[in-house]
Coordinates of C-alpha atoms and ligand atoms in Angstrom, one line a residue:
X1365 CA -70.5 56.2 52.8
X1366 CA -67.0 55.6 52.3
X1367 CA -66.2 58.4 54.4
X1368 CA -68.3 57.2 57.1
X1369 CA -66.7 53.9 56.8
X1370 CA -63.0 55.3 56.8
X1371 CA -64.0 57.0 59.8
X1372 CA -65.2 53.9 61.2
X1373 CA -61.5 52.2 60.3
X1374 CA -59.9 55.2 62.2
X1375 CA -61.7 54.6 65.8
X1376 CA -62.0 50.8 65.4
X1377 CA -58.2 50.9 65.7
X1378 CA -58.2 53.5 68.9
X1379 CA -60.6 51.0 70.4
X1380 CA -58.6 47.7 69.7
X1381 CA -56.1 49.3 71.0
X1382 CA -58.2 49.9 74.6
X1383 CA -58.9 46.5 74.1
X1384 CA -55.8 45.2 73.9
X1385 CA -54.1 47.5 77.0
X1386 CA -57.1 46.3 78.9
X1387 CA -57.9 42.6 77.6
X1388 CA -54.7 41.6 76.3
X1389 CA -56.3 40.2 73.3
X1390 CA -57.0 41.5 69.8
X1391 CA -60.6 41.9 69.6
X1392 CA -63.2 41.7 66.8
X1393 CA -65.4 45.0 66.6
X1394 CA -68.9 45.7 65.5
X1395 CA -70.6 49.0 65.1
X1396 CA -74.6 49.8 65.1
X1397 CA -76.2 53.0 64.0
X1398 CA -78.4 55.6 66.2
X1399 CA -81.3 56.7 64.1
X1400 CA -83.6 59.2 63.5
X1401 CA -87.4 59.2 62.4
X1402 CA -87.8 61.2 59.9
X1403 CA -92.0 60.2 60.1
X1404 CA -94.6 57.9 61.6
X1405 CA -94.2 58.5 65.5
X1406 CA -95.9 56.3 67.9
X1407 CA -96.9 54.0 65.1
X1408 CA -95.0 50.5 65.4
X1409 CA -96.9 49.7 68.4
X1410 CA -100.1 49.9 66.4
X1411 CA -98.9 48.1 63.5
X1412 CA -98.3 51.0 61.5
X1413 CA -95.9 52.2 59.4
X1414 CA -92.2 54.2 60.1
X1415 CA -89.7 55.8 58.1
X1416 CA -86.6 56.1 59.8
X1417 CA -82.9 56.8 58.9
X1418 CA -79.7 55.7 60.8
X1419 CA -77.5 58.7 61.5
X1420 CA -74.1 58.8 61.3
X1421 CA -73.1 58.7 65.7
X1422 CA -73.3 55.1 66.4
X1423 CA -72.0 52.6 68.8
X1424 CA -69.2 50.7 69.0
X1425 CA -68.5 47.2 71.0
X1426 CA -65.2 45.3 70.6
X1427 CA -65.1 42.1 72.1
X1428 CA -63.2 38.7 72.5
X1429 CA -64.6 35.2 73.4
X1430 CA -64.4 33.7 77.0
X1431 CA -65.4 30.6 78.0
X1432 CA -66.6 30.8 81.9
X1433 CA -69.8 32.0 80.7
X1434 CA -69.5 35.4 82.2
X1435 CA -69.7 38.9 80.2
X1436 CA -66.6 41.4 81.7
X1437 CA -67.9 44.3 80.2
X1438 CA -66.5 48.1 80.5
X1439 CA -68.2 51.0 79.0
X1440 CA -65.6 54.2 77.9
X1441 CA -68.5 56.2 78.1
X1442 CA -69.5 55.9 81.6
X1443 CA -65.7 55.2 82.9
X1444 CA -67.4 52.0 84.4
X1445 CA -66.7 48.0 84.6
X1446 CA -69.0 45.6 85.5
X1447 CA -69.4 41.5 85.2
X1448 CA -72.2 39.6 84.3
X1449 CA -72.8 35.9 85.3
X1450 CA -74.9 34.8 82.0
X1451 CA -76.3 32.0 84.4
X1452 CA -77.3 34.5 87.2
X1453 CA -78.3 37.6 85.2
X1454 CA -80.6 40.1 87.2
X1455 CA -81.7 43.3 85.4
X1456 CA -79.8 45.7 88.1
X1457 CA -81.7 49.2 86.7
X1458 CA -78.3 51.0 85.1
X1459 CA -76.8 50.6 81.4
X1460 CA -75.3 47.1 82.2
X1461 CA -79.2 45.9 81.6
X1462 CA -78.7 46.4 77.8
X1463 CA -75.9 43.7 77.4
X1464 CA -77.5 41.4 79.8
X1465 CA -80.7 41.5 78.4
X1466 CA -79.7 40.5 75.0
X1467 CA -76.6 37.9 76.4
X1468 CA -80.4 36.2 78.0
X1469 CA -82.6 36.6 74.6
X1470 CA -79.9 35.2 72.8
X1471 CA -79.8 32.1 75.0
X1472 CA -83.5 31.9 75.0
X1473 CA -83.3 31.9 71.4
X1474 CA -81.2 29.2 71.3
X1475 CA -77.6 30.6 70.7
X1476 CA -74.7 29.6 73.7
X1477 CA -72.7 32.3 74.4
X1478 CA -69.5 30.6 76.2
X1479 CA -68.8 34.4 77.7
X1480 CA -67.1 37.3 76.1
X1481 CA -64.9 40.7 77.2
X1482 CA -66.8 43.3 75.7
X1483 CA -65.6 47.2 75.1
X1484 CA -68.3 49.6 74.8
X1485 CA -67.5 52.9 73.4
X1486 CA -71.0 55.5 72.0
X1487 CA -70.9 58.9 70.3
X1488 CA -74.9 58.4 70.3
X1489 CA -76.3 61.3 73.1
X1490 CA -78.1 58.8 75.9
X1491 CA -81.3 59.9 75.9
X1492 CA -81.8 62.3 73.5
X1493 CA -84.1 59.8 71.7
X1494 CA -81.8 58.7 69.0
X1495 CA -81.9 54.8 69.8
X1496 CA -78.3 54.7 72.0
X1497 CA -79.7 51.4 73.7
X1498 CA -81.0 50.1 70.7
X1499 CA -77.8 50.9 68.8
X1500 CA -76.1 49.5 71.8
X1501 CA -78.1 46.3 71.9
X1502 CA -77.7 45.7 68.2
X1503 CA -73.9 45.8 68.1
X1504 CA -74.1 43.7 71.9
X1505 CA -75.5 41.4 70.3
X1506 CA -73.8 40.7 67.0
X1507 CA -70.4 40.7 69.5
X1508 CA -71.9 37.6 71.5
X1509 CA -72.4 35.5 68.4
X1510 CA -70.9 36.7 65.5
X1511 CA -70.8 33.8 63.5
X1512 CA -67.3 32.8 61.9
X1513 CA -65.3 35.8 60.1
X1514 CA -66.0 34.6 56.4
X1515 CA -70.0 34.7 56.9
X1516 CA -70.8 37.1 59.9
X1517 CA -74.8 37.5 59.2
X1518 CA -75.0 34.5 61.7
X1519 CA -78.1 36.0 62.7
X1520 CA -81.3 36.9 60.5
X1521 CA -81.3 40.4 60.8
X1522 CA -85.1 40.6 61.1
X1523 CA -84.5 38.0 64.2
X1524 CA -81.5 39.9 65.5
X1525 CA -84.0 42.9 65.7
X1526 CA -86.5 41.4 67.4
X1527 CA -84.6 39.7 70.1
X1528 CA -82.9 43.0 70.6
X1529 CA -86.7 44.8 71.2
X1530 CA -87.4 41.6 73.3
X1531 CA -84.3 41.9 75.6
X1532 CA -85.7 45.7 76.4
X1533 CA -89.1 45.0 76.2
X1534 CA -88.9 41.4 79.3
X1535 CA -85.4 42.9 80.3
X1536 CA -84.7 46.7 80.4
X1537 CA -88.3 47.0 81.5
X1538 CA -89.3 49.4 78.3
X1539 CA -92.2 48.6 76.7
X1540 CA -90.9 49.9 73.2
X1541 CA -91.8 48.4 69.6
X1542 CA -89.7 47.4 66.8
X1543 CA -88.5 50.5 65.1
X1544 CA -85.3 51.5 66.7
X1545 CA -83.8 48.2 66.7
X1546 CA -85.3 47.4 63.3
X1547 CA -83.9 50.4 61.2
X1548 CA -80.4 49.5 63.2
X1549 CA -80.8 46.5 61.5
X1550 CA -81.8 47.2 58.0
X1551 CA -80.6 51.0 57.6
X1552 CA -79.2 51.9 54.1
X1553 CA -76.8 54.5 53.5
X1554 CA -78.7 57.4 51.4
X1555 CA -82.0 56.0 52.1
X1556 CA -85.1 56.1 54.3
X1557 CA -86.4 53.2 55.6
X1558 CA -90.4 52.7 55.0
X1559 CA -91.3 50.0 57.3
X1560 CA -94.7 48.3 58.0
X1561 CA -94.5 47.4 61.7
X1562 CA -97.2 44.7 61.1
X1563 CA -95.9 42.7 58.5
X1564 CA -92.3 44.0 58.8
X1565 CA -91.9 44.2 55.0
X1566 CA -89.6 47.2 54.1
X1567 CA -88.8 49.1 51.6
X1568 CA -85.9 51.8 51.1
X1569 CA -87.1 55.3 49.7
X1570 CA -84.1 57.4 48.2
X1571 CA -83.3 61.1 49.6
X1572 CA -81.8 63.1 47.3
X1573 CA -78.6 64.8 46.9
X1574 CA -77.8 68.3 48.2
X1575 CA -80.3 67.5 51.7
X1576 CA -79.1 66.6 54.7
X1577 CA -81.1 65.3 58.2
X1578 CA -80.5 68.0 60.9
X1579 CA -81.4 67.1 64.6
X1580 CA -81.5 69.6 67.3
X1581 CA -81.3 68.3 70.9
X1582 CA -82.8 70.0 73.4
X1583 CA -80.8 68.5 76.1
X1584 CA -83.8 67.9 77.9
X1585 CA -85.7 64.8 78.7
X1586 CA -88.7 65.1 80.9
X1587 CA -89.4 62.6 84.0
X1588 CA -92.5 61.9 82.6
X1589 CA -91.0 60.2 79.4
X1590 CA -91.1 56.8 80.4
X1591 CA -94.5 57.1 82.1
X1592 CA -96.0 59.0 79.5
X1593 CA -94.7 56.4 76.9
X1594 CA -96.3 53.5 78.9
X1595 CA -99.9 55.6 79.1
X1596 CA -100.0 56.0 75.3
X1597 CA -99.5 52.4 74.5
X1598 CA -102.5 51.6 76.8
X1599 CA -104.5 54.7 75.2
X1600 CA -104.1 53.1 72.2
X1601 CA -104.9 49.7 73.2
X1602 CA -108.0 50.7 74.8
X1603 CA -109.0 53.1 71.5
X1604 CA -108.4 49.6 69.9
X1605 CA -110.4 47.2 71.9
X1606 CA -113.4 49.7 71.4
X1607 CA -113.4 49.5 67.8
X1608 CA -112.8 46.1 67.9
X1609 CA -109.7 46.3 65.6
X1610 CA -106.1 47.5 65.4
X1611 CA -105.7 51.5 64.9
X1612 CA -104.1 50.5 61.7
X1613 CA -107.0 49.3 60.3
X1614 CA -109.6 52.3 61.8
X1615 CA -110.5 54.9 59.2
X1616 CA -110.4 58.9 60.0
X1617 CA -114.7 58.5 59.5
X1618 CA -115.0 56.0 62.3
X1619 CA -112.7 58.3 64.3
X1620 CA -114.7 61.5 64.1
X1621 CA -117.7 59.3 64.6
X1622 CA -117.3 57.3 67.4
X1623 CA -119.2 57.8 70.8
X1624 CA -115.7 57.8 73.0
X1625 CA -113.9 59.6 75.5
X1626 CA -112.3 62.9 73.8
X1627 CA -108.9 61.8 75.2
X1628 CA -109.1 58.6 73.3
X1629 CA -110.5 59.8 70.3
X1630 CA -107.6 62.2 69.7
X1631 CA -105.1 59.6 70.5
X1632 CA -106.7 57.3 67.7
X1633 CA -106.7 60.7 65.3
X1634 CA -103.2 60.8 65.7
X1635 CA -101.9 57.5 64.9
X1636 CA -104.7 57.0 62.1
X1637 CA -103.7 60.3 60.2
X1638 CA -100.2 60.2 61.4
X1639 CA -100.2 56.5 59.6
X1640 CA -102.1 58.4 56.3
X1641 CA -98.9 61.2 56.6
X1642 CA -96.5 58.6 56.0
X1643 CA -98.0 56.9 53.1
X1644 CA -98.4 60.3 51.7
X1645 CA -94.3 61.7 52.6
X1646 CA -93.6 58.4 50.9
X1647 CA -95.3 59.3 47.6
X1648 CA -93.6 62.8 48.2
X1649 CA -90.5 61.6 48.4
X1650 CA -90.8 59.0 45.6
X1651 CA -91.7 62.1 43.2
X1652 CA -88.6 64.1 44.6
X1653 CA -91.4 66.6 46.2
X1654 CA -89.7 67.9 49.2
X1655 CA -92.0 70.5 50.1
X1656 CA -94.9 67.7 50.5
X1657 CA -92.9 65.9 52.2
X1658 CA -92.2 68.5 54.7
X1659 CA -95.3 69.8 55.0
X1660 CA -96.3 66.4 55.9
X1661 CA -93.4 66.4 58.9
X1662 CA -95.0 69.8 60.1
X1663 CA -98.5 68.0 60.2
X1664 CA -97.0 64.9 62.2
X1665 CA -95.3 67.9 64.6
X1666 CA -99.0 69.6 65.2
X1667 CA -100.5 66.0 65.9
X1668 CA -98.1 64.8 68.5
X1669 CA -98.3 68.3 70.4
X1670 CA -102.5 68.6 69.9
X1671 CA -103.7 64.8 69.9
X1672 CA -101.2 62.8 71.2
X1673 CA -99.8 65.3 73.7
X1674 CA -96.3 64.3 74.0
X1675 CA -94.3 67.6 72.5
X1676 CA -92.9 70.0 74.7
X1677 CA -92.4 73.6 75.1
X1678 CA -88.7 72.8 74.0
X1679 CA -89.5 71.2 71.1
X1680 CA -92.0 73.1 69.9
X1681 CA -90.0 76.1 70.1
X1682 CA -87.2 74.5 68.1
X1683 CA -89.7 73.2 65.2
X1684 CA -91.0 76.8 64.8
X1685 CA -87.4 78.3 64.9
X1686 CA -86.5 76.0 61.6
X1687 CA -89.9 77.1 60.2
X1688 CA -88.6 80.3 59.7
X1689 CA -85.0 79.3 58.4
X1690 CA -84.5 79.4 54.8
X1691 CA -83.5 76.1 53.1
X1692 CA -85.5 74.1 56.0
X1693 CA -88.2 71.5 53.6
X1694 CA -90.1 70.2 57.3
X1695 CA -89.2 69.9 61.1
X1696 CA -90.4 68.0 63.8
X1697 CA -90.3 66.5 67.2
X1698 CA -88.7 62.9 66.7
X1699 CA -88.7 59.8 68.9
X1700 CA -91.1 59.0 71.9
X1701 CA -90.8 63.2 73.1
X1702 CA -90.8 65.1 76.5
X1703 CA -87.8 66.3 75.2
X1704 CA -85.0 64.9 73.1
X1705 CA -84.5 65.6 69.7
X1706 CA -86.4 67.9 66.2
X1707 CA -85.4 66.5 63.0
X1708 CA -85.4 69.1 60.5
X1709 CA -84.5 68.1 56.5
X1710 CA -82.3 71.4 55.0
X1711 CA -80.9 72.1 52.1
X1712 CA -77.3 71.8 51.8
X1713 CA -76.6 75.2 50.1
X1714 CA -78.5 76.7 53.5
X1715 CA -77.4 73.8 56.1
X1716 CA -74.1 76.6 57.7
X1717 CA -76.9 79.5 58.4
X1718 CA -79.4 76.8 59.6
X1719 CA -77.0 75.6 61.8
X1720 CA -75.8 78.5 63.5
X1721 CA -79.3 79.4 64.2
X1722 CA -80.5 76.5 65.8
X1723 CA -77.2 76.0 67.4
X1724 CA -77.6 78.9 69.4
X1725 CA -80.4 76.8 71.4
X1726 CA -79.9 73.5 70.8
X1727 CA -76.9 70.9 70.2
X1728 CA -76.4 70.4 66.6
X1729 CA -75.7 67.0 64.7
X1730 CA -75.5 67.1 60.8
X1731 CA -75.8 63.6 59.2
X1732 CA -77.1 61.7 55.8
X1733 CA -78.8 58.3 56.2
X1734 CA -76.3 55.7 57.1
X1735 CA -76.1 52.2 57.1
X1736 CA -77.0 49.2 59.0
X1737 CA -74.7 47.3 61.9
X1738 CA -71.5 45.6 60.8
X1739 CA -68.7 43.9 61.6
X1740 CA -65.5 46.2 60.8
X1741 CA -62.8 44.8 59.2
X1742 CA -59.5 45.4 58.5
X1743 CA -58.6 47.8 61.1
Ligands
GLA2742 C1 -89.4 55.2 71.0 C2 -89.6 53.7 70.9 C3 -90.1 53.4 69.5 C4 -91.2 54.2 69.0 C5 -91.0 55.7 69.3 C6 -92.2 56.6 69.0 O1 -88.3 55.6 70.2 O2 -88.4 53.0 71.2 O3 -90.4 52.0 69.4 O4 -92.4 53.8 69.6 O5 -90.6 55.9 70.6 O6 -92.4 56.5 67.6

């Protein structure tokens, strides 16, 4: 933690000074976490329940007040500038969306933003299905109103999360739910996040010393992501509207026994066991029993490739690579899927040989659960 912090300290003063060369201002900076799920995928939208972790790449933004109620905006990783009229904004189909969207949601939501110069610099991979737009809308929007220097949590974070999902959800044109930008919000260094999607209470469940949260990219992201994403949510809504009720609240029995399309019925199987897998990683993990907990991820992995169809060749060859790895508790796909990211939990006495292996197919990132957004002082 306080490495991760000190770390923070270091870049914050690289990007004030970017700032600064290109703003001529000193700016203030935030910073908001990329996560990982460690369990409960394509859950939230069925009221359901998560358990994510923010990882340790996260994203930055720096930013200064203006008062013509326009956003200049430049973005280090894409080498690109752009300006936004907050009166005028148009979703335009490129990154620029993201800071727009929440610049409207906060408006709608009653705060005025009087402009800002905003510096955007990521070490979350863009679409590798670690949250970089909800990382990116979470620091966005604590930049546009921070709230005054001696009480920053202007915001509710449970609000701030939300607006965040509705900029992308009315804005950006993604129909995601509220895990990404929730966990962004909430995260806890050293901890998982257990979060009901329906009621949004949360609770953080420990992970103990000695493990660490190794994701393996694939580098891939399938066309069909975004697509794909959109037809499960309506699977899962028509699955719902047959039983009359929310897949949260459909048992396995009425599953197996219902008179409905195959397709559908597999879809509900997923998110009803998947749902039953979390509950039961959380008791694992609560009794310090890694090896149920992991046996619970491999479960999760075979669901989303069998019932809810949205693995991948990639993937699944990664998850059965760290099968065979010593030190490797569980593994699986993480994220929406057609590519993107496996999440494997290791051992730390076995995390260099687990490494090298997987990092002879895959981009490696090593992390422990991080914390939630901040302002970063004193750089
Ligand atoms: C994406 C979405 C999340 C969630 C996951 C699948 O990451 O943004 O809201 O639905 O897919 O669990």
């Amino acid at each position: 933690m306080g490495e991760t912090l000190g770390a923070h300290v270091f870049r914050a003063k690289q990007i004030a000074g970017d700032f600064e060369a290109r703003f001529g201002e000193r700016p203030r900076i935030f910073h908001a976490p990329g996560r990982v799920n460690l369990i409960g995928e394509h859950t939230d939208y069925n009221e359901g329940y998560v358990m994510p972790a923010a990882i340790e790449l996260g994203t930055f933004v720096a930013a200064s007040p203006r008062t013509d109620r326009r956003l200049a905006v430049h973005s280090m990783q894409f080498d690109e500038s752009c300006e936004i009229e907050i009166d005028a904004a148009r979703p335009r189909g490129d990154w620029t969306d993201y800071v727009a969207g929440v610049a409207v949601m906060l408006e709608r939501a009653g705060f005025r933003i009087g402009g800002a110069n905003l510096l955007i610099a990521s070490d979350v991979p863009l679409g590798a299905g670690l949250s970089s737009s909800a990382a990116l809308e979470v620091a966005v929007a604590m930049a546009l109103a921070p709230g005054p220097v001696e009480a920053p949590a202007l915001i509710e974070r449970r609000t701030l999360a939300k607006l965040c999902q509705r900029a992308e959800n009315e804005f950006v044109g993604v129909q995601c739910g509220i895990m990404d930008q929730f966990i962004a919000c909430h995260a806890r260094a050293g901890n998982l996040l257990m979060l009901d999607c329906r009621s949004l209470e949360y609770a953080y469940v420990r992970l103990p010393g000695g493990v660490k949260l190794v994701i393996a990219n694939t580098m891939v992201r399938h066309d069909l992501a975004a697509s794909e994403y959109n037809k499960r949510r309506a699977e899962c809504a028509m699955a719902a509207a047959y039983f009359g009720k929310s897949l949260r609240d459909v048992k396995l029995s009425d599953v197996d026994g219902a008179a409905m399309p195959d397709l559908l019925r597999r879809r509900a199987r997923h998110v009803v066991t998947e749902n039953a897998r979390v509950l039961e990683a959380r008791a694992a993990l609560e009794r310090g029993d890694l090896r149920a907990f992991g046996n619970a991820m491999y479960r999760s992995h075979a669901s989303l490739r069998d019932d809810y169809e949205v693995s991948c060749a990639e993937l699944d060859a990664l998850v059965a690579m760290a099968r065979d790895l010593r030190g490797v508790h569980g593994s699986r796909m993480t994220g929406g899927g057609f590519g993107g990211c496996t999440i494997s939990l290791v051992e730390e006495r076995h995390l260099d040989e687990a490494r090298r292996a997987l990092m002879r197919v895959a981009e490696v990132y090593v992390s422990s659960p991080a914390g939630a957004a901040v302002e970063i002082m004193d750089f």
